[in-house]
XYZ file of N, CA and C in Angstrom:
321
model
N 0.843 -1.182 0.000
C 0.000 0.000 0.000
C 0.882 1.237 0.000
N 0.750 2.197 -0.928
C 1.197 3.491 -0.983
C 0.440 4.577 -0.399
N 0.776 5.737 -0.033
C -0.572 6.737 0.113
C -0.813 7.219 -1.126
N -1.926 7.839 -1.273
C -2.573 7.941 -1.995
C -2.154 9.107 -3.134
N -1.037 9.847 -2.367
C -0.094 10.374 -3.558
C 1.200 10.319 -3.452
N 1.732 10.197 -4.509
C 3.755 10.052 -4.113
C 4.220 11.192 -3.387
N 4.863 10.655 -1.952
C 5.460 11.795 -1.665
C 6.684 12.709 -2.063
N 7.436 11.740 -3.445
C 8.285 12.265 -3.685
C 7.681 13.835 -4.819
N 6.432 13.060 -5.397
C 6.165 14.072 -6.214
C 5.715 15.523 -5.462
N 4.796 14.841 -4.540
C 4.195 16.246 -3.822
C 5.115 17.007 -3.166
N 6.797 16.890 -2.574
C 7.724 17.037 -1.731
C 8.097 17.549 -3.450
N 8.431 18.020 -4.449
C 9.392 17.746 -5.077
C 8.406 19.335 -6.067
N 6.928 19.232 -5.785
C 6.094 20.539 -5.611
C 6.675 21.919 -4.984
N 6.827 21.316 -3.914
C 7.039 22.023 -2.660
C 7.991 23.417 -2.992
N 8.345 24.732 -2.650
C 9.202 25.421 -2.874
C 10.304 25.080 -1.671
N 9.679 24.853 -0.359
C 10.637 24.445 0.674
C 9.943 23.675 1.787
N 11.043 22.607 2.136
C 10.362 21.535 3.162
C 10.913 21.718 4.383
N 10.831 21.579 5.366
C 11.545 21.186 6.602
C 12.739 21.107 7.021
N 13.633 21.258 7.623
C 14.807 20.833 7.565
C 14.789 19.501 8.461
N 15.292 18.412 8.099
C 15.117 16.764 8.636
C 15.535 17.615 9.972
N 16.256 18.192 10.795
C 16.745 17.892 12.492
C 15.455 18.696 12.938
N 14.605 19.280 12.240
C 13.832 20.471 12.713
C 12.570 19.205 12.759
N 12.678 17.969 12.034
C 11.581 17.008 12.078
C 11.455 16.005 12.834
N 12.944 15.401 13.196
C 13.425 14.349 13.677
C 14.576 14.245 14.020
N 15.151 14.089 15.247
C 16.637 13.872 15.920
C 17.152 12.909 15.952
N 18.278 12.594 15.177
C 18.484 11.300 15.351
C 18.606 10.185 16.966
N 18.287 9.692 16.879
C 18.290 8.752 17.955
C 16.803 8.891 18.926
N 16.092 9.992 18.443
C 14.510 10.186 19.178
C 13.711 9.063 18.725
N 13.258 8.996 19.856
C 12.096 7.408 20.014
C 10.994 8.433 19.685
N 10.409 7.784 17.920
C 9.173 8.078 17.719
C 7.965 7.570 18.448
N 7.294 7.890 19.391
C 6.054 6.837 19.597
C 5.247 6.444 18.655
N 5.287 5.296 18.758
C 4.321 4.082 17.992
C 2.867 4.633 17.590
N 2.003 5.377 18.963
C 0.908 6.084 18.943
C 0.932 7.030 17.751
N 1.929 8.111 17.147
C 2.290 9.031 16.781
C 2.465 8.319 15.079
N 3.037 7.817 15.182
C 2.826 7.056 14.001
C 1.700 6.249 13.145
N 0.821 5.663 14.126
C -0.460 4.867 13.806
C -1.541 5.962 14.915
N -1.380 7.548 14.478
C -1.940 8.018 15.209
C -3.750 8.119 14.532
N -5.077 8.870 15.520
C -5.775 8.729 15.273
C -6.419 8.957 13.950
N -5.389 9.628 12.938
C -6.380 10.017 11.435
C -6.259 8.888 10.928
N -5.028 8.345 10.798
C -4.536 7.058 10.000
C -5.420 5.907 10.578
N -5.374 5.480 11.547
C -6.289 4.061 11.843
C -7.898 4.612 11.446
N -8.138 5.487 11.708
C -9.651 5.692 11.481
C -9.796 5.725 9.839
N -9.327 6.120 9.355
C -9.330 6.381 7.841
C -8.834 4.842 7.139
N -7.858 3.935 7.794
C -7.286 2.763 7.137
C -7.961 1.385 7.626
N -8.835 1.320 8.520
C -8.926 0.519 9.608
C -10.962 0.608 9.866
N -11.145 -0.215 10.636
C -12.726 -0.268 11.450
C -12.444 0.274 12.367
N -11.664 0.617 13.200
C -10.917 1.410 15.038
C -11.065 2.597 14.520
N -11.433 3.321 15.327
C -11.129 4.961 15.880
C -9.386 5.141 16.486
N -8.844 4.225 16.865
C -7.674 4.111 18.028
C -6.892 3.117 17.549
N -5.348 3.076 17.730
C -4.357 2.058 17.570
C -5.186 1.326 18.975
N -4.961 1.966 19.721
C -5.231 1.225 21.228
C -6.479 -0.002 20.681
N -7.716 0.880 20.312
C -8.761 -0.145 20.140
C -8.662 -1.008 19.176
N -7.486 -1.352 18.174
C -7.667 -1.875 17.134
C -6.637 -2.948 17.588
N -5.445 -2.547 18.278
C -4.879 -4.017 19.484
C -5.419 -4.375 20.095
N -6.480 -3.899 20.813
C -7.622 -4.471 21.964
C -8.330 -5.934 21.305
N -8.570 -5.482 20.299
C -9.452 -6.385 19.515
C -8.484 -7.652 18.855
N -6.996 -7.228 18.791
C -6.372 -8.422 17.967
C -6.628 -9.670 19.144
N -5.855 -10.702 18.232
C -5.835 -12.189 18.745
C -4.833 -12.078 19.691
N -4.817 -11.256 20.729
C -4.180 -11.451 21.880
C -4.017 -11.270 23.178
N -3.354 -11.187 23.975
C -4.241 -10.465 25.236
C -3.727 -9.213 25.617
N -3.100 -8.431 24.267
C -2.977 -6.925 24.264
C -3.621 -6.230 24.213
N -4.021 -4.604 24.580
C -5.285 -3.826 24.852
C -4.858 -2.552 24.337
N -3.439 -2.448 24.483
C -3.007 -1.003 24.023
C -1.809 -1.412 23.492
N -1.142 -0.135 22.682
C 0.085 -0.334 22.295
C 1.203 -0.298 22.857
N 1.141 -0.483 24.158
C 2.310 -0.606 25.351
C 2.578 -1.951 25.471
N 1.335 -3.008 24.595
C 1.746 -4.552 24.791
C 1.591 -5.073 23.249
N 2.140 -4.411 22.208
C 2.011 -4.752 20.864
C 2.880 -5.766 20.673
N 3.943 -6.451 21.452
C 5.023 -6.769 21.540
C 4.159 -8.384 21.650
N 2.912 -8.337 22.673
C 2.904 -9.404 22.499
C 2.130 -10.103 21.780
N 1.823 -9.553 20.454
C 0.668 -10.195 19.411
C 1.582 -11.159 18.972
N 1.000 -12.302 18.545
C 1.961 -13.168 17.592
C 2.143 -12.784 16.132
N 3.432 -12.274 15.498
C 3.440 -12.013 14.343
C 2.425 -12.866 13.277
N 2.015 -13.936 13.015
C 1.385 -14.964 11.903
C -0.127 -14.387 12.494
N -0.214 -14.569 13.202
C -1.903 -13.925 14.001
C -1.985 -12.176 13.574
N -0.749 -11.368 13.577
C -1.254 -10.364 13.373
C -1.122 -9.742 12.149
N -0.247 -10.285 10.727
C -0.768 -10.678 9.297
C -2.005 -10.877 9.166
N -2.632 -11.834 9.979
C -4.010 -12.368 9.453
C -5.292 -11.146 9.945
N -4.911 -10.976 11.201
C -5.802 -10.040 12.132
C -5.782 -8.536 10.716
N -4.692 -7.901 10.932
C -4.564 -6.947 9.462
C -5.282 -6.931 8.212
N -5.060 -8.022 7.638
C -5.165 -8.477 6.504
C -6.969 -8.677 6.656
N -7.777 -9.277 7.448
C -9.020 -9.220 7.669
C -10.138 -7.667 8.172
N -9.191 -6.910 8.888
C -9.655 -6.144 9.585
C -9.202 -4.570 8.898
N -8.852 -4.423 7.670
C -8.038 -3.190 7.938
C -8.141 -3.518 6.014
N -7.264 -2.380 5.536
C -7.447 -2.149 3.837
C -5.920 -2.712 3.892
N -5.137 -3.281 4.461
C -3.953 -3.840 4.226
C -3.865 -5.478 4.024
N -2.997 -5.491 3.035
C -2.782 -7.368 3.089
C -2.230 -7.966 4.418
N -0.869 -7.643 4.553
C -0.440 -8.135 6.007
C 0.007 -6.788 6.918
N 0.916 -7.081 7.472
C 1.924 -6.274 8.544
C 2.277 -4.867 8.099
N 3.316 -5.599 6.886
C 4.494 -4.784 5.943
C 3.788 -3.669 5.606
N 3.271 -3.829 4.947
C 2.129 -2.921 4.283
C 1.437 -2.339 4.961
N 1.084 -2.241 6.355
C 0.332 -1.399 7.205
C 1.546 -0.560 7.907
N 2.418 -1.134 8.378
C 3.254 -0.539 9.397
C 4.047 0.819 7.581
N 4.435 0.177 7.032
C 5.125 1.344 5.686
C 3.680 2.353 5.155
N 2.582 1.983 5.060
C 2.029 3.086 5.289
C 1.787 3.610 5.952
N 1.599 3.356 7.506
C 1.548 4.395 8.558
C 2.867 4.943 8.697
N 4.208 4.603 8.314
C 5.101 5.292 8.539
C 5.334 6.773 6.888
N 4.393 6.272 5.847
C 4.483 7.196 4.979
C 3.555 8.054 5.334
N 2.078 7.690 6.132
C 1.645 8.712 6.626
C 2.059 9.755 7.373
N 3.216 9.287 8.416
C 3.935 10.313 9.490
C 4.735 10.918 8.669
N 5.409 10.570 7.823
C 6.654 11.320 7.221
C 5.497 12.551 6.666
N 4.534 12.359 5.933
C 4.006 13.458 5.387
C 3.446 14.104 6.528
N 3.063 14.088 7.406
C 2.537 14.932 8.236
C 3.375 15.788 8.626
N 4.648 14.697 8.909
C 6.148 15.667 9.650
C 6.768 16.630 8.407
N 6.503 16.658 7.223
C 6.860 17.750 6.204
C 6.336 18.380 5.323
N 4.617 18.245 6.121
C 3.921 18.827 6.255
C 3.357 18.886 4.423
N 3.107 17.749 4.462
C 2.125 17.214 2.915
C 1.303 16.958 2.845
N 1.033 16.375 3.933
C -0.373 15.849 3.815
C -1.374 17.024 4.463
């Protein structure tokens, strides 16, 4: 899954973007929340919430403080049923193309 426009094209529009340290520091722990934050799951997903959309997987996780313990093969399938994504890959790279555009301000 891609978003729904290239960010290289729309970034490449742009007269000026961000400067990357002004977006992201190296070695800063993005939160997970922040990434699969509330526009993206509601818009990609049946959940309003990352939280509510782990609540519901095949495991006995409730929020994303215990994502750690879904079983990867269970949560391909859980995805892939529940959401506009085939498996994992493809959900986690578009929610991370969603953040990048938010953070340089494209979307």
């Amino acid at each position: 899954m891609v978003l729904d426009r290239d960010l290289e094209t729309v970034a490449a529009k742009r007269d000026e973007l961000p400067n990357a340290d002004a977006v992201y520091e190296d070695g800063d722990e993005i939160p997970i929340t922040d990434v699969f934050d509330d526009a993206f799951v509601s818009e990609r997903t049946e959940f309003d919430t990352f939280d509510e959309l782990i609540a519901a997987s095949p495991s006995e996780a409730d929020s994303a403080e215990d994502l750690e313990t879904v079983p990867h093969g269970a949560w391909d399938e859980f995805v892939a049923e529940l959401t506009e994504f085939d498996d994992e890959e493809a959900f986690v790279l578009a929610a991370r193309d969603h953040w990048v555009a938010k953070q340089l301000e494209l979307a």
